[in-house]
Each structure stands twice: as C-alpha cells, then as structure tokens.
Coordinates of N, CA and C and ligand atoms in Angstrom, one line a residue:
X276 N -21.9 10.0 5.0 CA -21.5 8.7 6.2 C -20.2 8.8 6.9
X277 N -20.8 9.6 8.0 CA -19.5 9.9 9.0 C -20.5 9.8 10.4
X278 N -19.6 9.0 11.2 CA -20.0 8.9 12.3 C -19.5 9.7 13.9
X279 N -18.6 10.1 13.3 CA -18.4 11.6 14.2 C -17.5 11.0 15.5
X280 N -17.2 9.9 15.7 CA -16.5 9.2 16.9 C -15.1 8.9 16.6
X281 N -14.8 9.2 15.4 CA -13.4 8.8 15.0 C -12.1 10.0 15.4
X282 N -11.4 9.4 16.4 CA -10.3 10.2 17.0 C -9.0 10.2 16.1
X283 N -8.2 11.4 16.4 CA -6.5 11.3 16.0 C -6.1 10.1 16.5
X284 N -6.2 9.5 17.8 CA -5.5 8.4 18.5 C -6.3 7.0 17.3
X285 N -7.5 7.0 17.5 CA -8.1 6.0 16.6 C -7.4 5.9 15.4
X286 N -7.2 7.0 14.9 CA -6.1 6.8 12.9 C -5.0 6.2 13.2
X287 N -4.0 6.8 14.6 CA -3.1 6.7 15.0 C -2.7 5.0 15.0
X288 N -3.9 4.4 15.7 CA -3.6 3.4 16.3 C -3.8 2.0 15.2
X289 N -4.8 2.7 14.3 CA -5.0 1.9 13.0 C -4.0 1.8 12.0
X290 N -3.1 3.1 12.0 CA -2.2 2.9 11.0 C -0.9 2.1 11.4
X291 N -1.0 2.5 12.7 CA 0.1 1.5 13.3 C 0.3 0.1 13.4
X292 N -1.1 -0.3 13.2 CA -1.4 -1.6 13.2 C -1.1 -2.0 11.6
X293 N -1.3 -1.6 10.7 CA -0.9 -1.4 9.2 C 0.8 -1.7 9.2
X294 N 1.2 -0.5 10.0 CA 2.8 -0.9 10.0 C 3.5 -1.9 10.5
X295 N 3.3 -2.3 11.6 CA 3.7 -3.6 12.5 C 3.3 -4.9 11.5
X296 N 2.1 -4.9 10.7 CA 1.6 -6.0 10.1 C 2.8 -6.2 8.9
X297 N 3.7 -5.1 8.5 CA 4.9 -5.4 7.6 C 5.8 -6.6 8.3
X298 N 5.9 -6.1 9.8 CA 6.7 -7.0 10.2 C 6.2 -8.5 10.1
X299 N 5.3 -8.9 9.9 CA 4.7 -10.3 9.5 C 5.4 -11.0 8.6
X300 N 5.8 -10.0 7.5 CA 6.5 -10.6 6.3 C 7.7 -11.6 6.5
X301 N 8.3 -11.3 7.6 CA 9.6 -11.9 8.2 C 9.5 -13.2 9.0
X302 N 8.4 -13.2 9.7 CA 8.1 -14.4 10.2 C 8.2 -15.8 9.5
X303 N 7.8 -15.9 8.4 CA 8.0 -17.2 7.7 C 9.7 -17.8 7.6
X304 N 10.3 -16.9 8.1 CA 11.8 -17.1 7.9 C 12.0 -17.6 9.4
X305 N 11.2 -17.6 10.2 CA 11.5 -18.5 11.7 C 11.6 -19.9 11.4
X306 N 10.5 -20.3 10.7 CA 10.5 -21.7 10.2 C 11.4 -22.3 9.0
X307 N 11.4 -21.4 8.4 CA 12.4 -22.1 7.1 C 13.2 -21.2 6.7
X308 N 14.7 -21.5 6.4 CA 15.7 -21.1 6.3 C 15.7 -20.3 4.6
X309 N 15.4 -21.4 3.7 CA 15.3 -21.0 2.6 C 13.9 -21.1 1.8
X310 N 13.5 -20.1 0.8 CA 12.3 -20.1 0.5 C 11.8 -19.8 -1.1
X311 N 10.7 -20.4 -1.5 CA 10.4 -20.3 -3.1 C 10.0 -18.8 -3.2
X312 N 10.8 -18.3 -4.2 CA 10.3 -17.1 -4.7 C 8.8 -17.3 -5.5
X313 N 8.3 -18.2 -5.5 CA 7.0 -18.3 -6.0 C 6.0 -17.7 -5.2
X314 N 6.2 -18.0 -4.0 CA 5.3 -17.6 -2.7 C 5.4 -16.1 -3.1
X315 N 6.7 -15.1 -3.2 CA 6.6 -14.1 -3.3 C 5.7 -13.2 -4.5
X316 N 5.9 -14.0 -5.6 CA 5.0 -13.7 -6.6 C 3.5 -13.8 -6.5
X317 N 3.1 -15.1 -5.5 CA 1.8 -15.2 -5.0 C 1.6 -13.9 -4.2
X318 N 2.4 -13.7 -3.0 CA 1.9 -12.5 -2.2 C 1.9 -11.3 -3.4
X319 N 2.5 -11.0 -4.2 CA 2.6 -9.6 -4.7 C 1.1 -9.8 -5.8
X320 N 0.8 -10.7 -6.1 CA -0.2 -10.9 -6.9 C -1.6 -10.7 -6.3
X321 N -1.6 -11.2 -4.7 CA -2.5 -11.2 -3.9 C -2.8 -9.4 -3.6
X322 N -1.6 -9.1 -3.5 CA -1.3 -7.6 -2.9 C -1.8 -6.5 -4.0
X323 N -1.8 -7.2 -5.2 CA -2.2 -6.4 -6.3 C -3.7 -6.3 -6.5
X324 N -4.0 -7.7 -6.2 CA -5.8 -7.4 -6.0 C -6.6 -6.8 -5.0
X325 N -5.6 -7.0 -3.7 CA -6.4 -5.8 -2.5 C -6.1 -4.8 -3.0
X326 N -5.0 -4.0 -3.2 CA -5.0 -2.7 -3.7 C -6.0 -2.3 -4.7
X327 N -6.0 -3.2 -5.6 CA -7.2 -2.7 -7.1 C -8.4 -2.7 -6.0
X328 N -9.1 -3.5 -5.6 CA -10.1 -3.5 -4.8 C -10.1 -2.3 -3.7
X329 N -9.5 -1.9 -3.3 CA -9.1 -0.8 -2.4 C -9.5 0.6 -3.2
X330 N -8.5 0.5 -4.3 CA -9.0 2.0 -4.5 C -10.2 2.2 -5.6
X331 N -11.0 0.5 -5.9 CA -12.3 0.9 -6.3 C -13.1 1.3 -5.3
X332 N -13.3 0.9 -3.8 CA -13.7 1.5 -3.0 C -13.2 2.8 -2.5
X333 N -12.4 3.2 -3.0 CA -12.2 4.6 -2.7 C -12.5 5.3 -3.8
X334 N -12.8 5.1 -4.8 CA -13.1 5.9 -6.1 C -14.9 6.1 -5.7
X335 N -15.5 4.7 -5.2 CA -16.8 4.6 -5.0 C -17.0 5.7 -4.1
X336 N -16.4 5.5 -2.9 CA -16.7 6.3 -1.4 C -16.8 7.6 -2.2
X337 N -15.5 8.2 -3.0 CA -15.5 9.7 -3.4 C -16.7 10.1 -4.2
X338 N -17.2 9.3 -5.0 CA -18.2 9.9 -5.9 C -19.3 9.9 -5.1
X339 N -19.6 9.4 -3.8 CA -21.0 9.2 -3.2 C -20.6 10.3 -1.8
X340 N -19.8 11.0 -1.6 CA -19.4 11.8 -0.7 C -20.7 12.8 -0.7
X341 N -21.0 12.7 0.6 CA -22.5 13.7 0.5 C -22.1 15.2 1.1
X342 N -22.8 15.8 0.3 CA -22.6 17.4 1.1 C -21.2 18.5 0.3
X343 N -20.8 17.5 -0.9 CA -19.8 18.1 -1.7 C -20.4 18.3 -3.2
X344 N -20.1 19.4 -3.6 CA -20.3 19.2 -5.3 C -19.5 18.8 -6.1
X345 N -19.9 18.4 -7.0 CA -18.9 17.9 -8.1 C -18.2 16.9 -7.7
X346 N -18.7 15.6 -6.5 CA -17.8 15.0 -6.0 C -16.8 14.4 -7.2
X347 N -17.6 13.9 -8.0 CA -16.8 13.2 -9.1 C -15.7 13.6 -9.7
X348 N -15.6 15.2 -10.3 CA -14.6 15.7 -10.6 C -13.9 16.1 -9.9
X349 N -13.8 16.1 -8.5 CA -12.9 16.0 -7.5 C -12.0 14.8 -7.3
X350 N -12.7 13.9 -7.6 CA -12.0 12.4 -7.2 C -11.2 12.1 -8.3
X351 N -11.6 12.5 -9.5 CA -10.9 12.4 -10.7 C -9.6 13.4 -10.6
X352 N -9.8 14.6 -10.2 CA -8.6 15.3 -10.3 C -7.5 15.0 -9.3
X353 N -7.9 14.4 -8.2 CA -7.0 13.8 -6.9 C -6.2 12.8 -7.8
X354 N -7.4 11.7 -7.8 CA -6.6 10.6 -8.9 C -5.4 10.7 -10.0
X355 N -5.8 11.2 -10.7 CA -4.8 12.1 -11.7 C -3.1 12.6 -11.1
X356 N -3.7 13.4 -10.0 CA -2.5 13.9 -9.4 C -1.7 12.7 -8.7
X357 N -2.7 12.1 -8.1 CA -2.0 10.8 -7.1 C -1.0 9.6 -8.1
X358 N -1.7 9.9 -9.2 CA -0.8 8.7 -10.5 C 0.4 9.6 -10.6
X359 N 0.2 10.8 -10.7 CA 1.2 11.7 -11.2 C 2.6 11.7 -10.5
X360 N 2.1 11.9 -9.3 CA 3.0 11.9 -8.0 C 3.7 10.6 -7.9
X361 N 3.1 9.5 -7.8 CA 3.6 7.9 -7.9 C 4.4 8.2 -9.2
X362 N 4.0 8.3 -10.0 CA 4.9 8.0 -11.6 C 6.6 9.0 -11.4
X363 N 6.3 10.1 -10.9 CA 7.4 10.9 -10.4 C 8.7 10.6 -9.5
X364 N 7.7 9.7 -8.5 CA 8.9 9.5 -7.3 C 9.3 8.2 -7.9
X365 N 8.6 7.7 -8.6 CA 9.4 6.3 -9.0 C 10.4 6.4 -10.6
X366 N 10.2 7.6 -10.7 CA 11.1 7.8 -11.8 C 12.5 8.3 -11.2
X367 N 12.2 9.2 -10.4 CA 13.3 9.5 -9.6 C 14.3 8.6 -8.9
X368 N 13.7 7.6 -8.2 CA 14.0 6.5 -7.7 C 14.6 5.7 -8.8
X369 N 14.3 5.1 -10.0 CA 14.6 4.4 -10.9 C 15.9 4.9 -11.5
X370 N 15.8 6.0 -11.4 CA 17.6 6.8 -12.0 C 18.7 6.0 -11.8
X371 N 18.1 5.5 -10.4 CA 19.4 5.1 -9.9 C 19.2 3.2 -9.4
X372 N 18.5 2.8 -9.8 CA 18.1 1.5 -9.2 C 17.6 0.6 -10.1
X373 N 17.8 0.5 -11.3 CA 17.4 -0.5 -12.1 C 17.4 -2.1 -11.6
X374 N 18.7 -2.4 -11.1 CA 18.7 -3.9 -10.8 C 18.3 -4.0 -9.5
X375 N 17.5 -3.2 -8.8 CA 17.2 -3.1 -7.6 C 15.5 -4.0 -7.2
X376 N 15.2 -4.3 -8.3 CA 13.7 -5.4 -8.4 C 14.1 -6.4 -7.2
X377 N 13.1 -5.8 -6.3 CA 12.9 -6.9 -4.9 C 13.0 -8.3 -5.2
X378 N 13.5 -9.2 -4.6 CA 13.8 -10.2 -4.6 C 14.5 -10.7 -5.7
X379 N 15.6 -10.0 -6.4 CA 16.2 -10.5 -7.5 C 17.8 -10.2 -7.1
X380 N 17.8 -9.3 -6.3 CA 19.2 -8.7 -6.2 C 20.0 -9.6 -5.7
X381 N 21.3 -10.0 -6.3 CA 22.4 -10.6 -6.2 C 23.5 -9.7 -5.5
X382 N 24.3 -10.7 -4.6 CA 25.6 -10.0 -4.4 C 25.4 -8.3 -3.7
X383 N 23.9 -7.8 -3.1 CA 23.8 -6.6 -2.6 C 24.6 -5.9 -1.6
X384 N 25.1 -5.0 -1.7 CA 25.8 -4.3 -0.4 C 24.8 -3.4 0.3
X385 N 25.2 -3.2 1.3 CA 24.4 -2.5 2.3 C 23.9 -1.1 1.9
X386 N 24.6 -0.5 0.9 CA 23.6 0.4 0.3 C 22.3 0.1 -0.5
X387 N 22.8 -0.9 -1.4 CA 21.4 -1.5 -2.2 C 20.3 -1.8 -1.3
X388 N 20.5 -2.4 -0.1 CA 20.0 -3.0 0.6 C 19.0 -1.5 1.4
X389 N 19.9 -0.9 1.5 CA 18.8 0.4 2.1 C 18.1 1.2 1.0
X390 N 18.6 1.0 -0.1 CA 17.6 1.7 -1.1 C 16.2 0.7 -1.3
X391 N 16.2 -0.5 -1.2 CA 15.3 -1.3 -1.2 C 14.3 -0.7 -0.2
X392 N 14.8 -1.0 1.1 CA 13.9 -0.3 2.4 C 13.6 1.2 1.9
X393 N 14.3 2.2 1.4 CA 14.1 3.5 1.0 C 12.9 3.4 0.2
X394 N 12.8 2.3 -1.1 CA 11.9 2.4 -2.1 C 10.4 1.8 -1.3
X395 N 10.7 1.4 -0.8 CA 9.6 0.6 0.2 C 8.9 1.8 1.1
X396 N 9.6 2.6 1.5 CA 9.2 3.6 2.7 C 8.8 4.9 1.9
X397 N 9.0 4.9 0.3 CA 8.5 6.1 -0.1 C 7.3 5.9 -0.5
X398 N 6.9 4.5 -0.9 CA 5.7 4.2 -1.5 C 4.8 4.2 -0.4
X399 N 5.1 4.0 0.7 CA 4.1 3.8 1.9 C 3.3 5.1 2.1
X400 N 4.0 6.3 2.0 CA 3.7 7.6 2.2 C 1.9 7.7 1.5
X401 N 1.8 7.3 0.5 CA 0.9 7.3 -0.3 C -0.6 6.5 0.5
X402 N -0.2 5.2 1.3 CA -0.9 4.4 1.9 C -1.5 5.1 3.0
X403 N -0.4 5.6 3.6 CA -0.9 6.5 5.0 C -1.7 7.4 4.5
X404 N -1.8 8.4 3.7 CA -2.7 9.4 3.1 C -4.3 8.8 3.0
X405 N -3.9 7.3 2.2 CA -5.4 6.7 1.8 C -5.9 6.5 3.4
X406 N -5.2 5.8 4.3 CA -5.9 5.4 5.7 C -6.4 6.6 6.2
X407 N -5.7 7.9 6.2 CA -5.9 8.9 7.0 C -7.6 9.4 6.5
X408 N -7.1 9.9 4.7 CA -8.5 10.4 4.3 C -9.6 9.3 4.5
X409 N -9.8 7.8 4.2 CA -10.8 7.1 4.6 C -11.5 7.3 6.3
X410 N -10.5 7.2 7.3 CA -11.0 7.8 8.6 C -11.6 9.2 8.5
X411 N -11.3 10.1 7.7 CA -12.0 11.1 7.3 C -13.1 11.1 6.9
X412 N -13.7 10.0 5.8 CA -14.8 10.0 5.5 C -15.8 9.0 6.8
X413 N -15.6 7.9 6.6 CA -16.3 7.3 8.2 C -15.3 6.1 8.9
X414 N -15.8 6.1 10.0 CA -15.1 4.6 10.7 C -14.8 3.6 10.0
X415 N -16.3 3.1 9.4 CA -16.3 1.7 8.8 C -15.2 1.7 7.3
X416 N -15.1 2.9 6.7 CA -14.5 2.9 5.3 C -12.9 2.7 5.8
X417 N -12.5 4.0 7.2 CA -11.3 3.8 7.1 C -10.6 2.3 8.0
X418 N -11.8 1.7 8.5 CA -11.4 0.4 9.1 C -10.8 -0.6 7.5
X419 N -12.1 -0.2 6.6 CA -11.8 -1.3 5.5 C -10.3 -1.0 4.8
X420 N -10.3 0.4 4.5 CA -9.0 0.6 3.8 C -7.5 0.3 4.9
X421 N -7.7 0.2 6.2 CA -6.4 0.0 7.2 C -6.3 -1.8 7.0
X422 N -7.5 -2.5 6.6 CA -7.3 -3.9 6.5 C -6.4 -4.3 5.5
X423 N -7.2 -3.6 4.0 CA -6.6 -3.9 3.1 C -5.0 -3.7 3.0
X424 N -4.9 -2.5 3.8 CA -3.3 -2.0 3.8 C -2.8 -3.0 4.4
X425 N -3.0 -3.2 5.9 CA -2.3 -4.1 6.5 C -2.3 -5.5 6.0
X426 N -2.9 -5.9 5.2 CA -3.1 -7.3 4.7 C -1.6 -7.1 3.3
X427 N -1.6 -6.1 2.5 CA -1.1 -6.1 1.6 C 0.6 -5.9 1.8
X428 N 0.6 -5.3 3.4 CA 1.9 -4.6 3.9 C 2.6 -6.2 3.9
X429 N 2.0 -7.3 4.1 CA 2.9 -8.6 4.7 C 3.7 -9.0 3.6
X430 N 3.1 -9.3 2.3 CA 4.2 -10.0 1.4 C 5.3 -8.5 0.7
X431 N 4.8 -7.4 1.3 CA 5.9 -6.0 1.3 C 7.1 -6.4 2.3
X432 N 7.0 -6.8 3.4 CA 7.7 -7.5 4.3 C 8.5 -8.6 4.1
X433 N 7.6 -9.3 3.2 CA 8.2 -10.6 2.5 C 9.5 -10.4 1.7
X434 N 9.2 -9.4 1.2 CA 9.9 -8.7 -0.1 C 11.2 -8.2 0.7
X435 N 11.1 -7.5 1.6 CA 12.2 -6.9 2.2 C 13.1 -8.0 2.7
X436 N 12.8 -8.9 3.5 CA 13.0 -10.0 4.4 C 13.9 -10.9 3.2
X437 N 13.4 -11.2 2.3 CA 13.9 -12.1 1.4 C 15.0 -11.8 0.5
X438 N 15.4 -10.3 0.4 CA 16.7 -9.4 0.4 C 17.8 -9.3 1.5
X439 N 17.3 -9.2 2.7 CA 18.1 -9.1 3.9 C 18.4 -10.5 4.6
X440 N 17.5 -10.8 4.7 CA 17.9 -12.5 5.5 C 19.1 -13.1 4.8
X441 N 19.0 -13.4 3.5 CA 19.8 -14.1 2.8 C 21.2 -13.5 3.3
X442 N 21.0 -12.2 3.7 CA 22.5 -11.5 3.5 C 23.1 -11.1 4.9
X443 N 22.7 -11.9 5.7 CA 23.1 -12.1 7.3 C 22.0 -11.4 8.3
X444 N 21.2 -10.7 7.3 CA 20.5 -10.0 8.5 C 19.5 -10.7 9.6
X445 N 19.3 -11.0 10.8 CA 18.7 -11.5 11.6 C 16.9 -11.3 11.3
X446 N 16.1 -12.5 11.6 CA 14.9 -12.4 11.2 C 14.1 -11.2 12.2
X447 N 14.6 -10.9 13.7 CA 14.4 -9.8 13.9 C 14.4 -8.4 13.7
X448 N 15.6 -8.2 13.3 CA 16.0 -7.0 12.4 C 15.6 -6.8 10.9
X449 N 15.2 -7.7 10.4 CA 14.2 -7.8 8.8 C 12.7 -7.3 9.2
X450 N 12.1 -8.0 10.4 CA 11.0 -7.6 10.7 C 11.0 -6.2 11.2
X451 N 12.2 -5.5 11.9 CA 12.0 -3.9 12.3 C 12.5 -3.2 11.0
X452 N 13.3 -3.5 10.2 CA 13.3 -3.0 8.6 C 11.9 -2.5 8.0
X453 N 11.3 -3.9 7.9 CA 10.1 -4.0 7.4 C 8.9 -3.1 8.0
X454 N 9.1 -3.2 9.2 CA 8.0 -2.1 9.8 C 8.3 -0.9 9.6
X455 N 9.8 -0.4 9.6 CA 10.3 0.7 9.4 C 9.7 1.4 7.9
X456 N 9.7 0.3 7.0 CA 9.6 0.9 5.3 C 8.0 1.0 5.7
X457 N 7.2 1.0 6.7 CA 5.8 1.4 7.1 C 5.2 2.5 8.0
X458 N 6.4 3.1 8.3 CA 6.1 4.0 9.0 C 5.7 5.4 8.7
X459 N 5.8 5.8 7.2 CA 5.2 6.7 6.9 C 3.7 6.6 7.0
X460 N 3.1 5.6 7.1 CA 1.5 5.4 7.2 C 0.9 5.8 8.6
X461 N 1.5 5.4 10.0 CA 1.2 6.3 10.8 C 1.2 7.9 10.9
X462 N 2.4 8.0 10.2 CA 2.9 9.7 10.3 C 1.8 10.4 9.6
X463 N 1.7 9.5 7.9 CA 1.0 10.3 6.8 C -0.3 10.6 7.2
X464 N -0.7 9.5 7.9 CA -2.6 9.3 8.3 C -3.0 10.5 9.1
X465 N -2.2 10.7 10.3 CA -3.3 11.8 10.9 C -3.3 12.9 10.0
X466 N -2.0 14.0 9.8 CA -2.1 15.0 8.6 C -3.4 15.0 7.9
X467 N -3.5 14.0 7.0 CA -4.5 14.1 6.1 C -6.0 13.3 6.6
X468 N -6.0 12.7 7.5 CA -7.3 12.8 8.4 C -7.8 14.5 8.7
X469 N -6.6 14.9 9.5 CA -7.2 15.9 10.0 C -7.5 17.2 8.8
X470 N -6.8 17.1 7.5 CA -6.9 17.7 6.8 C -8.5 17.7 6.4
X471 N -8.8 16.0 5.8 CA -10.3 16.4 5.1 C -11.2 16.6 6.4
X472 N -11.1 16.2 7.4 CA -11.9 16.6 8.7 C -12.4 18.3 8.6
X473 N -11.2 18.9 8.3 CA -11.0 20.4 8.4 C -11.8 21.1 7.0
X474 N -11.3 20.4 6.4 CA -11.9 20.5 4.6 C -12.5 19.7 3.8
X475 N -13.8 19.6 4.4 CA -14.7 18.4 3.9 C -14.6 18.1 2.4
X476 N -14.6 19.9 1.7 CA -14.8 19.7 0.2 C -13.4 19.0 -0.5
X477 N -12.5 18.4 0.5 CA -11.0 17.8 -0.2 C -11.2 16.3 0.1
X478 N -12.4 16.2 0.5 CA -12.5 14.7 0.9 C -12.7 13.8 -0.5
X479 N -13.4 14.1 -1.1 CA -13.6 13.5 -2.6 C -11.6 13.4 -3.2
X480 N -11.3 14.8 -3.4 CA -10.3 14.8 -3.9 C -9.0 14.0 -3.1
X481 N -9.2 13.9 -1.8 CA -7.9 12.9 -1.2 C -8.1 11.7 -1.4
X482 N -9.6 11.1 -1.2 CA -9.7 9.6 -1.5 C -9.3 9.6 -3.1
X483 N -9.8 10.1 -4.4 CA -9.5 10.2 -5.4 C -7.4 9.9 -5.2
X484 N -7.1 10.9 -4.8 CA -5.3 10.7 -4.9 C -4.9 9.6 -4.2
X485 N -5.3 9.1 -3.3 CA -5.1 7.9 -3.0 C -5.5 6.6 -3.9
X486 N -6.4 6.5 -4.6 CA -7.0 5.6 -5.5 C -6.1 5.6 -6.4
X487 N -5.7 7.0 -7.0 CA -4.6 7.1 -8.3 C -3.4 6.4 -8.1
X488 N -3.1 6.9 -6.7 CA -1.7 6.2 -6.0 C -1.6 4.6 -5.9
X489 N -2.4 4.2 -5.8 CA -2.7 2.8 -5.3 C -3.0 2.3 -6.9
X490 N -3.6 2.4 -7.7 CA -4.0 2.0 -9.1 C -2.6 2.4 -9.9
X491 N -1.9 3.1 -9.4 CA -0.3 2.9 -10.4 C 0.3 2.1 -10.0
X492 N 0.4 2.1 -8.6 CA 1.4 0.9 -7.8 C 1.1 -0.4 -8.1
X493 N -0.4 -0.9 -8.5 CA -0.6 -2.0 -8.8 C -0.1 -2.5 -10.0
X494 N 0.1 -1.5 -11.4 CA 0.4 -1.9 -12.5 C 1.8 -1.4 -12.8
X495 N 2.2 -0.6 -12.1 CA 3.8 -0.2 -12.3 C 4.6 -1.0 -11.0
X496 N 4.3 -1.5 -10.2 CA 4.9 -1.9 -8.9 C 4.8 -3.7 -8.9
X497 N 3.3 -3.6 -8.3 CA 3.1 -5.3 -7.7 C 2.7 -6.0 -8.8
X498 N 2.2 -5.8 -9.9 CA 2.3 -6.9 -11.3 C 3.4 -7.2 -11.8
X499 N 4.6 -6.2 -12.1 CA 5.7 -6.6 -12.5 C 6.4 -7.1 -11.6
X500 N 6.3 -7.0 -10.2 CA 7.0 -8.1 -9.6 C 6.6 -9.0 -9.3
X501 N 5.3 -9.3 -9.5 CA 4.7 -10.7 -9.5 C 4.9 -11.6 -10.4
X502 N 5.0 -10.9 -11.9 CA 5.5 -11.2 -13.2 C 7.1 -12.2 -13.3
X503 N 7.8 -11.5 -12.2 CA 9.2 -12.1 -12.2 C 8.9 -13.8 -11.9
X504 N 8.0 -14.3 -11.0 CA 8.0 -15.3 -10.2 C 6.6 -16.4 -11.1
X505 N 5.6 -15.5 -11.4 CA 4.6 -16.3 -12.2 C 4.3 -16.0 -13.3
X506 N 3.0 -16.6 -13.9 CA 3.0 -16.3 -15.3 C 1.5 -15.2 -15.3
X507 N 1.4 -14.4 -16.5 CA 0.3 -13.2 -16.0 C -1.0 -13.9 -16.2
X508 N -1.3 -15.2 -16.4 CA -2.7 -15.6 -16.2 C -2.9 -16.0 -14.8
X509 N -2.0 -16.6 -14.3 CA -2.0 -16.8 -13.0 C -2.4 -15.4 -11.7
X510 N -1.5 -14.7 -12.4 CA -1.5 -13.1 -11.7 C -2.6 -12.9 -11.6
X511 N -3.5 -12.7 -12.8 CA -4.8 -11.7 -13.2 C -5.6 -12.9 -12.2
X512 N -5.7 -14.3 -12.5 CA -6.6 -15.3 -11.4 C -6.6 -14.7 -10.2
X513 N -5.2 -14.5 -9.6 CA -5.1 -14.5 -8.3 C -5.7 -13.0 -7.8
X514 N -5.2 -11.8 -8.9 CA -6.0 -10.6 -8.4 C -7.5 -10.3 -8.4
X515 N -8.0 -11.1 -9.4 CA -9.3 -11.4 -9.7 C -10.1 -11.5 -8.4
X516 N -9.8 -12.7 -8.1 CA -10.5 -13.3 -7.1 C -10.3 -12.2 -5.4
X517 N -8.6 -11.9 -5.3 CA -8.9 -11.1 -4.1 C -9.4 -9.7 -4.4
X518 N -9.4 -9.3 -5.7 CA -10.0 -8.0 -5.7 C -11.6 -8.0 -5.4
X519 N -12.3 -9.1 -5.9 CA -13.6 -9.4 -5.9 C -13.8 -9.7 -4.2
X520 N -13.2 -10.1 -3.4 CA -13.4 -10.6 -2.3 C -13.1 -8.8 -1.4
X521 N -12.4 -8.3 -2.1 CA -12.3 -6.7 -1.4 C -13.4 -6.0 -1.6
X522 N -13.7 -6.0 -2.8 CA -15.2 -5.4 -3.2 C -16.1 -5.5 -2.3
X523 N -16.6 -7.1 -2.4 CA -17.6 -7.7 -1.7 C -17.7 -7.2 -0.3
X524 N -16.8 -7.8 0.3 CA -16.0 -7.1 1.9 C -16.6 -5.7 2.3
X525 N -16.2 -4.8 1.0 CA -16.5 -3.3 1.4 C -18.1 -3.2 1.6
X526 N -18.8 -3.9 0.7 CA -20.3 -4.1 0.9 C -20.6 -4.7 2.3
X527 N -20.3 -5.4 2.7 CA -20.8 -6.2 3.5 C -20.4 -5.5 4.8
X528 N -19.2 -4.9 5.4 CA -19.3 -4.2 6.4 C -19.5 -2.6 6.2
X529 N -19.9 -1.8 5.1 CA -20.6 -0.9 5.4 C -22.5 -1.1 5.3
X530 N -22.5 -2.4 5.0 CA -24.4 -2.7 5.3 C -24.6 -2.2 3.9
Ligands
LIG780 ZN1 2.4 -0.8 -0.6

C-alpha cells in the first residue's frame, strides 16, 4: 500500500499542520477568562481515545506491511522499544517534576512553566516519528495519523494554556508556546519518513515504535491527567467512543 507520490514537502506540511493545531488549544481563552477544568479532563480522555485508536491502526498497518518478512515480529520489537523509550524519558523528567502535573500547578514560577512546555515538547518527538513512518507506509495512512495527532494536540495546547494564561501570559503567547511544544513533530517526521522510505524493512519496526510510544502515553500520561478531573467510568466511556470512531475512520479512508 504505497502510492509513491508522497514527498518530503508533503510530510513537512502535514506535520506542521499538526503542530499549529496545538495552538488552537489557547483559543477558548479569547472568549472565556476562566475555564472549568472538567473540560481539560474531557479533552484528555478524548485525546487518549484518539491515540489508542491510532496505535491500533499503527499495529495493524505494521502487521500487514507488504514485502517485509516477519513484519509482526518487527512491530512487536518496535513497540517494546517505543514503550521503553517513553518510560525512560518520563522517568528522567519525573525525577524533577512531581508537582508539575498539568493543569494543577499552583503559584508556578517561570521555571515550572518552562518545565511543562519542556515535557510536552519531549513527548511530541514520538508523535513526529509516528507521522513520518506513517507517510512512509502510504499517503492515506499518513493523513490518518496526522489527523489523529492534530486533533489530540488541541487539548495539549489547552493544558499548556491553562497553566500559562492564569499567570499572565497573553493568549497569543500561550498559543505560540503550545505550537512550540509540537515543533518536534515536523522536525522528526522528515528523518523518520526518509528512513523508512530508504530502508523499507524498518517500516513495521517504525510503525511499532510509534504505536508503543503512543500506547504508553495513553496509560501513563493522558488517562492519569483525565483522572484528575473526571471519574474513571466517564473516561473509559469517552475513550471507547473516540477510539471506535478513530478505527472506523481508518477503515473508511483506506477503503
Ligand atoms: Zn501528545
């Protein structure tokens, strides 16, 4: 399933759109000054469902890669490494950030605010790889993963804005910081895309890597964030609906 006409420019534009979408998270603050944190919980639960659906799609795509032997083993190896890498990067950050839980910071100073933007930025590296390897698979699948990441970036921008804006940052600057946190997406997407294009046998591994990283984020990051505002039943209900919609959407666009 490759249509051969995806270019680096193409991948760059798609991954830039996902980054810009993060800025939309700041826009509600143009209309309301204060925000019920419940919306952050709902946003995080929806993002968790989207990412869950997207990682199922990545695994499926990896398993069915044409012309690569033992593709499922490559997917499993990639997914394990993806999980381990995100685990290690979070462990490294958590050593210094326990109370930086998004949306809950009280009296945060500039350094704390930078830490939050920093955490979000590191986490979007894996998402950039996801966009890149998906375009290496096919144009349609690349578009599918880009849309999933773009939508899930919006609550992440909201989370950043919820911390920055009450502390005097303007809406415009909060939007720019949100976009900044997603800049690894266009930056990582291109080398990942080129790599799997040149070394086709790494494609299932790369798809697995992105799936493993996203899967880990769903359970270690997005669900715990959502739990701060919502009950677990509500979270799983929202997640199930968005994940199912996401998987259905993949079948529709891939025909
Ligand atoms: Zn994310």
